[in-house]
Amino acid sequence: MIMRILGEGQYEITEGHLDHLNELDSSLQTAADTGDEAVFASALSALLDAVRSLGTQLPDDRITPSDLVLPDEATSLAQVRELLSDEGLIPG
């Protein structure tokens, strides 16, 4: 799966890491639902850090469609709420 972090680049994520990323996504969803800005910022940072550390960054000159686009760390709670579905940011 190819995930893009807005303003940063694309990462190739193997299927084996999706369960862990979905757990982090669930924490982000809970933080967004409760409206706790501090917990939200921490959960978003944890999710993006995990994508960076578990994924393989694709070269900038490689043009590949993204399966999923994640907001950057500067994205507000209100903006992320608009992006969330029943399954969070990461389906599954």
PDB file of C-alpha atoms in Angstrom:
ATOM      1  CA  MET A   1       0.000   0.000   0.000  1.00  0.00           C
ATOM      2  CA  ILE A   2       1.262   3.473  -0.856  1.00  0.00           C
ATOM      3  CA  MET A   3       0.521   6.157   1.745  1.00  0.00           C
ATOM      4  CA  ARG A   4       1.184   9.828   1.174  1.00  0.00           C
ATOM      5  CA  ILE A   5       1.767  12.284   3.990  1.00  0.00           C
ATOM      6  CA  LEU A   6       0.729  15.668   2.643  1.00  0.00           C
ATOM      7  CA  GLY A   7       3.658  17.953   1.978  1.00  0.00           C
ATOM      8  CA  GLU A   8       6.163  15.233   2.744  1.00  0.00           C
ATOM      9  CA  GLY A   9       6.087  12.320   0.343  1.00  0.00           C
ATOM     10  CA  GLN A  10       5.003   8.740  -0.186  1.00  0.00           C
ATOM     11  CA  TYR A  11       5.745   5.613   1.815  1.00  0.00           C
ATOM     12  CA  GLU A  12       5.294   1.997   0.825  1.00  0.00           C
ATOM     13  CA  ILE A  13       3.705   0.067   3.689  1.00  0.00           C
ATOM     14  CA  THR A  14       3.580  -3.725   3.796  1.00  0.00           C
ATOM     15  CA  GLU A  15       0.379  -5.559   4.751  1.00  0.00           C
ATOM     16  CA  GLY A  16       2.060  -6.772   7.942  1.00  0.00           C
ATOM     17  CA  HIS A  17       2.095  -3.240   9.383  1.00  0.00           C
ATOM     18  CA  LEU A  18      -1.524  -2.343   8.681  1.00  0.00           C
ATOM     19  CA  ASP A  19      -2.925  -3.767  11.943  1.00  0.00           C
ATOM     20  CA  HIS A  20      -0.557  -1.600  13.994  1.00  0.00           C
ATOM     21  CA  LEU A  21      -1.353   1.474  11.877  1.00  0.00           C
ATOM     22  CA  ASN A  22      -5.080   0.780  12.284  1.00  0.00           C
ATOM     23  CA  GLU A  23      -4.639   0.705  16.074  1.00  0.00           C
ATOM     24  CA  LEU A  24      -2.967   4.118  15.925  1.00  0.00           C
ATOM     25  CA  ASP A  25      -5.712   5.327  13.588  1.00  0.00           C
ATOM     26  CA  SER A  26      -8.337   4.191  16.115  1.00  0.00           C
ATOM     27  CA  SER A  27      -6.595   6.237  18.806  1.00  0.00           C
ATOM     28  CA  LEU A  28      -6.652   9.236  16.484  1.00  0.00           C
ATOM     29  CA  GLN A  29     -10.368   8.709  15.821  1.00  0.00           C
ATOM     30  CA  THR A  30     -11.097   8.557  19.564  1.00  0.00           C
ATOM     31  CA  ALA A  31      -9.092  11.736  20.195  1.00  0.00           C
ATOM     32  CA  ALA A  32     -10.944  13.525  17.391  1.00  0.00           C
ATOM     33  CA  ASP A  33     -14.302  12.331  18.738  1.00  0.00           C
ATOM     34  CA  THR A  34     -13.556  13.622  22.233  1.00  0.00           C
ATOM     35  CA  GLY A  35     -12.131  16.909  20.964  1.00  0.00           C
ATOM     36  CA  ASP A  36      -9.040  16.733  23.158  1.00  0.00           C
ATOM     37  CA  GLU A  37      -6.490  18.814  21.219  1.00  0.00           C
ATOM     38  CA  ALA A  38      -3.432  17.531  23.126  1.00  0.00           C
ATOM     39  CA  VAL A  39      -4.374  13.858  22.774  1.00  0.00           C
ATOM     40  CA  PHE A  40      -5.282  14.472  19.128  1.00  0.00           C
ATOM     41  CA  ALA A  41      -1.907  16.067  18.341  1.00  0.00           C
ATOM     42  CA  SER A  42      -0.099  13.202  20.052  1.00  0.00           C
ATOM     43  CA  ALA A  43      -2.177  10.551  18.231  1.00  0.00           C
ATOM     44  CA  LEU A  44      -1.646  12.185  14.824  1.00  0.00           C
ATOM     45  CA  SER A  45       2.074  12.476  15.469  1.00  0.00           C
ATOM     46  CA  ALA A  46       2.261   8.805  16.533  1.00  0.00           C
ATOM     47  CA  LEU A  47       0.436   7.675  13.381  1.00  0.00           C
ATOM     48  CA  LEU A  48       2.650   9.712  11.064  1.00  0.00           C
ATOM     49  CA  ASP A  49       5.831   8.651  12.890  1.00  0.00           C
ATOM     50  CA  ALA A  50       4.793   5.009  12.491  1.00  0.00           C
ATOM     51  CA  VAL A  51       4.214   5.448   8.753  1.00  0.00           C
ATOM     52  CA  ARG A  52       7.650   7.039   8.460  1.00  0.00           C
ATOM     53  CA  SER A  53       9.425   4.369  10.482  1.00  0.00           C
ATOM     54  CA  LEU A  54       7.582   1.285   9.191  1.00  0.00           C
ATOM     55  CA  GLY A  55       7.317   2.386   5.586  1.00  0.00           C
ATOM     56  CA  THR A  56       9.894   2.758   2.866  1.00  0.00           C
ATOM     57  CA  GLN A  57       9.975   6.294   1.514  1.00  0.00           C
ATOM     58  CA  LEU A  58       9.606   6.421  -2.241  1.00  0.00           C
ATOM     59  CA  PRO A  59      11.935   8.661  -4.251  1.00  0.00           C
ATOM     60  CA  ASP A  60      10.425  12.054  -5.118  1.00  0.00           C
ATOM     61  CA  ASP A  61      10.980  11.423  -8.825  1.00  0.00           C
ATOM     62  CA  ARG A  62       8.883   8.232  -8.774  1.00  0.00           C
ATOM     63  CA  ILE A  63       5.297   9.010  -9.717  1.00  0.00           C
ATOM     64  CA  THR A  64       2.983   6.452  -8.144  1.00  0.00           C
ATOM     65  CA  PRO A  65      -0.700   6.829  -7.262  1.00  0.00           C
ATOM     66  CA  SER A  66      -1.308   6.899  -3.512  1.00  0.00           C
ATOM     67  CA  ASP A  67      -3.742   4.404  -2.011  1.00  0.00           C
ATOM     68  CA  LEU A  68      -4.219   6.662   0.980  1.00  0.00           C
ATOM     69  CA  VAL A  69      -3.444  10.302   1.783  1.00  0.00           C
ATOM     70  CA  LEU A  70      -2.755  11.320   5.374  1.00  0.00           C
ATOM     71  CA  PRO A  71      -2.757  14.886   6.675  1.00  0.00           C
ATOM     72  CA  ASP A  72       0.459  16.479   7.878  1.00  0.00           C
ATOM     73  CA  GLU A  73       1.124  17.271  11.534  1.00  0.00           C
ATOM     74  CA  ALA A  74      -0.013  20.874  11.118  1.00  0.00           C
ATOM     75  CA  THR A  75      -3.545  19.781  10.211  1.00  0.00           C
ATOM     76  CA  SER A  76      -6.093  20.940  12.764  1.00  0.00           C
ATOM     77  CA  LEU A  77      -8.492  18.762  14.701  1.00  0.00           C
ATOM     78  CA  ALA A  78     -11.424  20.273  12.792  1.00  0.00           C
ATOM     79  CA  GLN A  79      -9.789  19.521   9.435  1.00  0.00           C
ATOM     80  CA  VAL A  80      -9.050  15.911  10.392  1.00  0.00           C
ATOM     81  CA  ARG A  81     -12.621  15.443  11.585  1.00  0.00           C
ATOM     82  CA  GLU A  82     -13.763  16.276   8.041  1.00  0.00           C
ATOM     83  CA  LEU A  83     -11.429  13.581   6.650  1.00  0.00           C
ATOM     84  CA  LEU A  84     -12.426  10.815   9.065  1.00  0.00           C
ATOM     85  CA  SER A  85     -14.850   8.123   8.012  1.00  0.00           C
ATOM     86  CA  ASP A  86     -16.404   5.406  10.138  1.00  0.00           C
ATOM     87  CA  GLU A  87     -13.134   3.504   9.674  1.00  0.00           C
ATOM     88  CA  GLY A  88     -10.852   6.432  10.542  1.00  0.00           C
ATOM     89  CA  LEU A  89      -8.219   7.609   8.081  1.00  0.00           C
ATOM     90  CA  ILE A  90      -6.992   4.101   7.277  1.00  0.00           C
ATOM     91  CA  PRO A  91      -9.694   1.685   6.094  1.00  0.00           C
ATOM     92  CA  GLY A  92      -9.692  -1.768   7.593  1.00  0.00           C
TER      93      GLY A  92
END
